[in-house]
PDB file of C-alpha atoms in Angstrom:
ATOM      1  CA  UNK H   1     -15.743  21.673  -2.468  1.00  0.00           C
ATOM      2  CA  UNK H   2     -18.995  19.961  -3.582  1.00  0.00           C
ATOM      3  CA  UNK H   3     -21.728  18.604  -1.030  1.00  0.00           C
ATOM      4  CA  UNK H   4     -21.859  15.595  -3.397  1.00  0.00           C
ATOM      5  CA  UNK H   5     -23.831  12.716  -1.935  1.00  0.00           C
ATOM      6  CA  UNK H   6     -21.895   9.531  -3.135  1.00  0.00           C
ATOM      7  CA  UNK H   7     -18.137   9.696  -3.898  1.00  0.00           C
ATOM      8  CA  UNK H   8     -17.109   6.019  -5.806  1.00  0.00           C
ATOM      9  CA  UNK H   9     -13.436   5.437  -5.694  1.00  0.00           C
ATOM     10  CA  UNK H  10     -12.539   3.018  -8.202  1.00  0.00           C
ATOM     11  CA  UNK H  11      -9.295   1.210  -9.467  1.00  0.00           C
ATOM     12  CA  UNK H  12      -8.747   1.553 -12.926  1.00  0.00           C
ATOM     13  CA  UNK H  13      -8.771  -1.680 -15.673  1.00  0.00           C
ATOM     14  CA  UNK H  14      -5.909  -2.735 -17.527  1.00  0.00           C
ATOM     15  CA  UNK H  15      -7.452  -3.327 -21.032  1.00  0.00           C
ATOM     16  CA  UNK H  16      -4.100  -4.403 -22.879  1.00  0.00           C
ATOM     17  CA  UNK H  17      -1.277  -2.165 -23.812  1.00  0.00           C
ATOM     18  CA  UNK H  18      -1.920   1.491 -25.788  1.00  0.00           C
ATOM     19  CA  UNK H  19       0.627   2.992 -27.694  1.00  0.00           C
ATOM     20  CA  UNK H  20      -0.738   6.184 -26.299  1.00  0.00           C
ATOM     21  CA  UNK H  21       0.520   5.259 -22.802  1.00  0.00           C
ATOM     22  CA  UNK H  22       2.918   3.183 -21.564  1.00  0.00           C
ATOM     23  CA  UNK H  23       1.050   2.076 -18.269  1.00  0.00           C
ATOM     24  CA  UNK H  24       0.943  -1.328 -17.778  1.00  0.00           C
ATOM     25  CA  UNK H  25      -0.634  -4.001 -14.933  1.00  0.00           C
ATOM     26  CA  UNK H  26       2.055  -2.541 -12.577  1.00  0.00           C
ATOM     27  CA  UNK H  27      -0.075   1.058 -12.967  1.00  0.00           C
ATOM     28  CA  UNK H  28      -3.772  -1.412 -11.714  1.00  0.00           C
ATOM     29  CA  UNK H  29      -4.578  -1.062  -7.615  1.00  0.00           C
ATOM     30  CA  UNK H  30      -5.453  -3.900  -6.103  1.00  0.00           C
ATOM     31  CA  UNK H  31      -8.647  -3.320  -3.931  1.00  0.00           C
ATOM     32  CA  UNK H  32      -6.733  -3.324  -0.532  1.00  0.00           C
ATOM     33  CA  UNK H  33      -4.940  -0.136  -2.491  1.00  0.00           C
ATOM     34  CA  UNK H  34      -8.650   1.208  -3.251  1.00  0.00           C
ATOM     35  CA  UNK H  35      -9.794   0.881   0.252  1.00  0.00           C
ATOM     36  CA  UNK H  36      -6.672   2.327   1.970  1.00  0.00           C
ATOM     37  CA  UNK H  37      -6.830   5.353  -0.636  1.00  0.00           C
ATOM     38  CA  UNK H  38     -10.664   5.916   0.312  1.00  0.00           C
ATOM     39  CA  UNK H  39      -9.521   6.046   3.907  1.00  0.00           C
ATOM     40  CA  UNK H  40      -7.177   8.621   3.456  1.00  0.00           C
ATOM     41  CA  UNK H  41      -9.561  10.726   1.703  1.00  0.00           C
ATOM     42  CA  UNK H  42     -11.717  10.274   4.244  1.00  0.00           C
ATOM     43  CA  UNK H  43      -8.796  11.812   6.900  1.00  0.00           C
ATOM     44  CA  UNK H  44      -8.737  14.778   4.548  1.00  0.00           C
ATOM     45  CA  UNK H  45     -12.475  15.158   4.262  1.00  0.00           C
ATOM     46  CA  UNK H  46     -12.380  15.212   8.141  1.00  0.00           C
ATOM     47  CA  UNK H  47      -9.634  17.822   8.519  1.00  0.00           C
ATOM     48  CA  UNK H  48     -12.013  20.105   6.230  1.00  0.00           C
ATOM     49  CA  UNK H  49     -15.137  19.467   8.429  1.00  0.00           C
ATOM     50  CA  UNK H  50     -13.201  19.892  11.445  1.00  0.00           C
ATOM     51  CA  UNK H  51     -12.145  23.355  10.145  1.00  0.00           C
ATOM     52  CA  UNK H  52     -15.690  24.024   9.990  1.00  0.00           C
ATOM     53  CA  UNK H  53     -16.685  27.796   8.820  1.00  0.00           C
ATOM     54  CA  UNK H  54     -20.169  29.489   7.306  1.00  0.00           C
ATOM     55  CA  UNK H  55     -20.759  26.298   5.423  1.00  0.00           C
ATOM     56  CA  UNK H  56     -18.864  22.741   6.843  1.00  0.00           C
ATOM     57  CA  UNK H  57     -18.552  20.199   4.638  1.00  0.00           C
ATOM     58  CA  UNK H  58     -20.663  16.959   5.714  1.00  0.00           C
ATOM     59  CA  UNK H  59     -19.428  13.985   6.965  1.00  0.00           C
ATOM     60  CA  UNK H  60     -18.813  11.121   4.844  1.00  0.00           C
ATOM     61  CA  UNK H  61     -17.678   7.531   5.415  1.00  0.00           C
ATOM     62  CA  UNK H  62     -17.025   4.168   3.878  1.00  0.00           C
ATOM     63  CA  UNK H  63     -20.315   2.601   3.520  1.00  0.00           C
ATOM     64  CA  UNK H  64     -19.810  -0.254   1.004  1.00  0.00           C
ATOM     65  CA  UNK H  65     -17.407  -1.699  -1.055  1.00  0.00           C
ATOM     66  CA  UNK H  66     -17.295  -3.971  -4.480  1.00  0.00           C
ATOM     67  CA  UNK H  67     -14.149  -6.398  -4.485  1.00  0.00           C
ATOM     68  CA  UNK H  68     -13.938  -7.475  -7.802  1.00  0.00           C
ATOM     69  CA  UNK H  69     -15.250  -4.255  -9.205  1.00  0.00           C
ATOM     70  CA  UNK H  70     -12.187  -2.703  -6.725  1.00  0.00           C
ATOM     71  CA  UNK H  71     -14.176   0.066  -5.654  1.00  0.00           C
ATOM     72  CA  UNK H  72     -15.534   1.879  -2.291  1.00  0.00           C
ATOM     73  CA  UNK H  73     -18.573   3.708  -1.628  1.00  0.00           C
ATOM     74  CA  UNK H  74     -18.013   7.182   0.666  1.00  0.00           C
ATOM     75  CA  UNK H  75     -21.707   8.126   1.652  1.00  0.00           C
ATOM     76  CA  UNK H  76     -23.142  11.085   2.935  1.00  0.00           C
ATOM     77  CA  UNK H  77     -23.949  10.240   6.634  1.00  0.00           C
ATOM     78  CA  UNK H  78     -26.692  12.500   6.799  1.00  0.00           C
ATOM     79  CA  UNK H  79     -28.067  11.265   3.663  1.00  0.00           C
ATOM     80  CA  UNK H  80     -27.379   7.805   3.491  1.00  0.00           C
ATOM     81  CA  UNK H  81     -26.989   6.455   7.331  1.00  0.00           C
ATOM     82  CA  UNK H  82     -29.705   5.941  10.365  1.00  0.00           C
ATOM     83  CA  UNK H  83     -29.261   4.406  13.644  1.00  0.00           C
ATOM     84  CA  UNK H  84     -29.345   0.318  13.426  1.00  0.00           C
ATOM     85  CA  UNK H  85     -32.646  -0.471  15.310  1.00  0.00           C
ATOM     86  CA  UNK H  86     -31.360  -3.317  16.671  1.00  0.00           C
ATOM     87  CA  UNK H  87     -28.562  -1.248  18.540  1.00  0.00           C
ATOM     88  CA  UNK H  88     -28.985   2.327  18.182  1.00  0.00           C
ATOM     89  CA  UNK H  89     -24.960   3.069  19.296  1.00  0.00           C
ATOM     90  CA  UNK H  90     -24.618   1.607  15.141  1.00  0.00           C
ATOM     91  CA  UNK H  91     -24.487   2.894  11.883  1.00  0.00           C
ATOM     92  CA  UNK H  92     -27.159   1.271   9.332  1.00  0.00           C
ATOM     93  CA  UNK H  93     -26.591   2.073   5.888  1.00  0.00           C
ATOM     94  CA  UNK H  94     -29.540   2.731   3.554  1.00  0.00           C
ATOM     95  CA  UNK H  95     -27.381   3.342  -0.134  1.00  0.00           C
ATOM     96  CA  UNK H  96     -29.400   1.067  -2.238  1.00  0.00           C
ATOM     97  CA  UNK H  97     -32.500   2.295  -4.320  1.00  0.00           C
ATOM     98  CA  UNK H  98     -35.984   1.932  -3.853  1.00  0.00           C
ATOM     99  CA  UNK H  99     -37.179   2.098  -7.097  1.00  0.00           C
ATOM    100  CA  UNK H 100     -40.870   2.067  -7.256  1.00  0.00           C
ATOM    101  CA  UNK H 101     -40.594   4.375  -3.875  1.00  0.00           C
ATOM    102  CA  UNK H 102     -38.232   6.813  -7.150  1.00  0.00           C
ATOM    103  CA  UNK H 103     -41.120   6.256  -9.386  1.00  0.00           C
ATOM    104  CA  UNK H 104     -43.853   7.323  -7.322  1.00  0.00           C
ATOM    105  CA  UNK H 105     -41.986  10.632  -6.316  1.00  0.00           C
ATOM    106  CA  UNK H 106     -41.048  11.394  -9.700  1.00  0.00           C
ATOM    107  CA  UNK H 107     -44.158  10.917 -11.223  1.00  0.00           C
ATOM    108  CA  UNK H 108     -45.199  12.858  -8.503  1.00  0.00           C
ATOM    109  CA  UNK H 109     -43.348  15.918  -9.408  1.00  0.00           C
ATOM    110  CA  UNK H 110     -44.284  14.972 -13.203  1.00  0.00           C
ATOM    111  CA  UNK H 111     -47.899  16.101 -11.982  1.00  0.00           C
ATOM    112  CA  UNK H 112     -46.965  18.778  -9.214  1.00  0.00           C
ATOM    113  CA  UNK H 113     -43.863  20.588 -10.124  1.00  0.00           C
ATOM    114  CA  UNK H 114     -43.958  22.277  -7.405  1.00  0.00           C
ATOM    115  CA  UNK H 115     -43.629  18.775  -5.314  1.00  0.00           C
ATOM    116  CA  UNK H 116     -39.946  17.808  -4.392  1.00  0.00           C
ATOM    117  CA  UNK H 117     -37.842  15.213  -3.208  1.00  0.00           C
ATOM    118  CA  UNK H 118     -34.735  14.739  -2.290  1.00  0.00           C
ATOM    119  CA  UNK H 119     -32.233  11.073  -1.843  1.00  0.00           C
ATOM    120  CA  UNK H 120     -33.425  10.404   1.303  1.00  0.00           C
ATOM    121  CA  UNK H 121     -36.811   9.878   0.366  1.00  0.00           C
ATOM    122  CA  UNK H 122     -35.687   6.549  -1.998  1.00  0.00           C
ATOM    123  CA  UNK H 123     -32.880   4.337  -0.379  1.00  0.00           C
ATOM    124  CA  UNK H 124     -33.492   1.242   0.807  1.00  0.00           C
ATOM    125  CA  UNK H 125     -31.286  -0.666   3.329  1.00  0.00           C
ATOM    126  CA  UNK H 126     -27.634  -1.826   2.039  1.00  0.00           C
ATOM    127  CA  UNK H 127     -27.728  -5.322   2.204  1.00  0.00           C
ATOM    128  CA  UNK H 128     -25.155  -6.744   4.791  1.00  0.00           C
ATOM    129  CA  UNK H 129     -22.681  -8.619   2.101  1.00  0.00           C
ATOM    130  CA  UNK H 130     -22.372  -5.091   0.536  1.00  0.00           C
ATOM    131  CA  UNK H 131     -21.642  -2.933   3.280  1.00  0.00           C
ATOM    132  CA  UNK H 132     -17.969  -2.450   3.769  1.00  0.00           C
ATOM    133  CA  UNK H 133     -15.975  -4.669   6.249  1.00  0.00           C
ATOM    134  CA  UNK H 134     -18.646  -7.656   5.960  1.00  0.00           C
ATOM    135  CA  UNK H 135     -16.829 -10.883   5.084  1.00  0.00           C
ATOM    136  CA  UNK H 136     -18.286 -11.121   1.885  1.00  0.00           C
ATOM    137  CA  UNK H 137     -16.823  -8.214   0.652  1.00  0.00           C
ATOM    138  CA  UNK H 138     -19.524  -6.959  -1.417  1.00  0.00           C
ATOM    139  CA  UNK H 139     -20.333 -10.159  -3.332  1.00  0.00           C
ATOM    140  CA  UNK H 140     -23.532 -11.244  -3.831  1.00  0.00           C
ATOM    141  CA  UNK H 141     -24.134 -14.749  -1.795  1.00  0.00           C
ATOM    142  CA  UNK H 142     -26.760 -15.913  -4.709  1.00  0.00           C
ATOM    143  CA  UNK H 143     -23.665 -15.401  -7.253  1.00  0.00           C
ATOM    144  CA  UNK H 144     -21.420 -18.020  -7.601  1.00  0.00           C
ATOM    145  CA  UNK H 145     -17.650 -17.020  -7.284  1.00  0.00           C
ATOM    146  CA  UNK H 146     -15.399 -18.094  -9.755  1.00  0.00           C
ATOM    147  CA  UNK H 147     -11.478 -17.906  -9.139  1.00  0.00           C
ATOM    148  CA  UNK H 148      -8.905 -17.229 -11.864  1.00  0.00           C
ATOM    149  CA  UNK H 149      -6.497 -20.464 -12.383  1.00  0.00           C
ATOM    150  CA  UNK H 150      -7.314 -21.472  -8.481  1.00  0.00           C
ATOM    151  CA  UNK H 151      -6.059 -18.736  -6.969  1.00  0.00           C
ATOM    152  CA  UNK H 152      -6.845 -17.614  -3.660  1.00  0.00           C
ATOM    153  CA  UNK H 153      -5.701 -14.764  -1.378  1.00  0.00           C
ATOM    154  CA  UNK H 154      -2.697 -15.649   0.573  1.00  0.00           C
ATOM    155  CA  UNK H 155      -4.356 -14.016   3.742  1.00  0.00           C
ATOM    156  CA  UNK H 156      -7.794 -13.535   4.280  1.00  0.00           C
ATOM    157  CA  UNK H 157      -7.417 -10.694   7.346  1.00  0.00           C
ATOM    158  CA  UNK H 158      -5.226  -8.227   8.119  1.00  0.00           C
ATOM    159  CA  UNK H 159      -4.533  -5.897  11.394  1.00  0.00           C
ATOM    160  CA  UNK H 160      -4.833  -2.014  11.651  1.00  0.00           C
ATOM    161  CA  UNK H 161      -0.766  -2.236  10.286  1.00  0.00           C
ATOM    162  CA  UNK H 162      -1.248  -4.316   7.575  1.00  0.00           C
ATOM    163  CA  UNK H 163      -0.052  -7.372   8.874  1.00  0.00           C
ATOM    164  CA  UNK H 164      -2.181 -10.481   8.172  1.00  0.00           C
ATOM    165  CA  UNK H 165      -4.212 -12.082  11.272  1.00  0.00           C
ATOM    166  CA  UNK H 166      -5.735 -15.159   9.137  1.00  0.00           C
ATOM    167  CA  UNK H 167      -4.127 -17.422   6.354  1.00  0.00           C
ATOM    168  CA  UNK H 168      -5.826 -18.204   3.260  1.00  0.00           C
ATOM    169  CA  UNK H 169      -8.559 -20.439   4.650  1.00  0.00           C
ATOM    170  CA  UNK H 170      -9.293 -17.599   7.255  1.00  0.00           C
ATOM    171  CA  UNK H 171      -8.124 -19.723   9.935  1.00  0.00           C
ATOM    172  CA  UNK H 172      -6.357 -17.531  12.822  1.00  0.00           C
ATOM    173  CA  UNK H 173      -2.425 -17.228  12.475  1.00  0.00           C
ATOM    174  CA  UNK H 174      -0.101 -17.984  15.325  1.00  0.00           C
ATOM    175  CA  UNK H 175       1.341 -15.408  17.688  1.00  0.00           C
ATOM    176  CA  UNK H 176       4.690 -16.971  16.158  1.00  0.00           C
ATOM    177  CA  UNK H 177       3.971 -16.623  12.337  1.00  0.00           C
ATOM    178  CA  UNK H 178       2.190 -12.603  12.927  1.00  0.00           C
ATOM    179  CA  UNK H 179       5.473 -11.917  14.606  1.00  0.00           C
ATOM    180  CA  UNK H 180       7.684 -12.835  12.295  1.00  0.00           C
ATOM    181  CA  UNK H 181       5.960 -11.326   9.318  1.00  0.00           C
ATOM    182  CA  UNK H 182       5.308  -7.801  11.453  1.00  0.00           C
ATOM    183  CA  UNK H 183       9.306  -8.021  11.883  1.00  0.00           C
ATOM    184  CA  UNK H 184       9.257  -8.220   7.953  1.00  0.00           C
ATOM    185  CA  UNK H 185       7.018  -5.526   7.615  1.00  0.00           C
ATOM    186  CA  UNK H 186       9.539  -3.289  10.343  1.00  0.00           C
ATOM    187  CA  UNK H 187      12.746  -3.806   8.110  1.00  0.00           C
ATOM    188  CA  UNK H 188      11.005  -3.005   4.997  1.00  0.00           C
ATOM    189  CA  UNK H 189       9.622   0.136   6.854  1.00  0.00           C
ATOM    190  CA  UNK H 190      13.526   0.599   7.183  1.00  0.00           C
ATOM    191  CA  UNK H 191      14.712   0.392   4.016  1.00  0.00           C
ATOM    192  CA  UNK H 192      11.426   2.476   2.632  1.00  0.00           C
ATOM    193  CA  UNK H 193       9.777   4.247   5.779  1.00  0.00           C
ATOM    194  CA  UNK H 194       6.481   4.827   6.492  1.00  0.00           C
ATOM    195  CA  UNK H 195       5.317   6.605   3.435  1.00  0.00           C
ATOM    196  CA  UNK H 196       4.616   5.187  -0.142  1.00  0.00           C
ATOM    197  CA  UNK H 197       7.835   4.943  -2.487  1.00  0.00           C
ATOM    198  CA  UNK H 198       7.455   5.760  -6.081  1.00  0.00           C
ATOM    199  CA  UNK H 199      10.041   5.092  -8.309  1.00  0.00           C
ATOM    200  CA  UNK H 200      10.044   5.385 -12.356  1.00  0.00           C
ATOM    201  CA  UNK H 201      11.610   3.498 -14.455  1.00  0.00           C
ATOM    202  CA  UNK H 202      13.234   4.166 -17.797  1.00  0.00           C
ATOM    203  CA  UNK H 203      10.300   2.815 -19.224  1.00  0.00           C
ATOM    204  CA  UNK H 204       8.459   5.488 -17.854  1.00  0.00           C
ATOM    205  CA  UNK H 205       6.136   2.827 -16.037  1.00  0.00           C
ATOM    206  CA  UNK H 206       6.011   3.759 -12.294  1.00  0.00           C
ATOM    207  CA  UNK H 207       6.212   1.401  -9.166  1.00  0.00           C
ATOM    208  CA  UNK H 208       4.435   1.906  -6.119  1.00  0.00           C
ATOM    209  CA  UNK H 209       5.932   1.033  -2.611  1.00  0.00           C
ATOM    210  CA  UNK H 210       4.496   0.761   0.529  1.00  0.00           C
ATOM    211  CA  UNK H 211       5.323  -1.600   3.254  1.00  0.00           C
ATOM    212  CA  UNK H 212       1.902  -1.246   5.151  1.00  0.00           C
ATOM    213  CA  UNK H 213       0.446  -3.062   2.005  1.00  0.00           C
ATOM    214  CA  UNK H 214       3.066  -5.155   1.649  1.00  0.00           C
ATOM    215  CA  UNK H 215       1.578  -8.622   1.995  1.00  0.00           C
ATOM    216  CA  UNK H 216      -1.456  -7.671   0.190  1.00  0.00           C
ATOM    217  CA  UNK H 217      -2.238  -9.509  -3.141  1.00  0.00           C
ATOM    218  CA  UNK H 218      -0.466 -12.360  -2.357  1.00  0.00           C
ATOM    219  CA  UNK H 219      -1.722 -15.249  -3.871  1.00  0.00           C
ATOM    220  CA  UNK H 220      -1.616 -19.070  -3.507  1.00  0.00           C
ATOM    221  CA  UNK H 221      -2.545 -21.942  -5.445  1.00  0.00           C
ATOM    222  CA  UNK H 222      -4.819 -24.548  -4.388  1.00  0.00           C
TER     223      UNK H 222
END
């Protein structure tokens, strides 16, 4: 494997139908899909590092994420994380770019080829709406936010399982309410188990299943 420093995961666009392929919206991730891909590559990344060897692969983890680009950022920790001065025990991200600290350095090497640099020596500190897990979910608070038709997630949180913790105004759910949708989640675990369900039809379009993701991208009008 490669010691690449950034991995992007990204969900692919719909742009209309092809006749060259007969995906459709059905064959788009939703972020929540995105993220919970990234994390299992992340697993698998670990597994290999854990195996260790002449030459370990480094550690990576999610560092940012881009909602309505429906992407994730796996860094490099050694490259792209320092301890958070403020409490040392954290992780403080440093992916974006300084770019007159890039100019200097290259022009630099321009002059002294025998100068080098490396990543390290450019980032700048990921702004808190862009690192992953904040709230804002990697948009920009000086952008305004426009929603399609009024609609708004169903839930705004969600537990380690899946099930949602907050409705759509990211008020806290009721013991009540979480229980009876976890017991939803259970009997569709039932019918589908644990694992994702794929199942093509004749159309050749395939449908994704997986009841850990199950009240994700639901939507409501207001």
């Amino acid at each position: 494997l490669g010691r690449c420093s950034l991995v992007e995961v990204k969900g692919v666009t719909f742009c209309g139908k092809s006749d060259a392929s007969n995906l459709n919206m059905t064959n788009t991730p939703w972020h929540h899909e995105v993220v919970e891909f990234t994390r299992k590559l992340k697993v698998e990344l670990d597994a290999i590092r854990e195996e260790g060897g002449d030459d370990p692969l480094p550690e990576y983890d999610l560092a940012c994420e881009h909602k309505h680009s429906c992407s994730v950022l796996l860094a490099r920790v050694d490259q792209f994380a320092v301890p958070d001065p403020s409490d040392p025990a954290r992780r403080k991200w440093r992916t974006w770019i300084d770019y007159p600290k890039f100019q200097e350095l290259a022009s630099r090497h321009r002059s002294d080829p025998t100068f080098s640099f490396g990543v390290e020596d450019y980032t700048a500190d990921t702004p808190e709406w862009a690192v992953f897990g904040a709230d804002e979910e990697g948009f920009d608070p000086t952008d305004k936010r426009h929603r399609k038709k009024s609609k708004h997630p169903m839930y705004a949180r969600f537990d380690g399982s899946g099930v949602p913790t907050h409705d759509t105004f990211g008020e806290p759910l009721g013991e009540d309410e979480m229980e009876i949708l976890r017991e939803r989640m259970d009997e569709r675990k039932r019918e589908l188990g644990d694992a994702t369900t794929v199942t093509e039809l004749r159309s050749g379009e395939k449908v994704l299943e997986d009841p850990s993701l199950m009240f994700r991208g639901l939507v409501v009008t207001r």
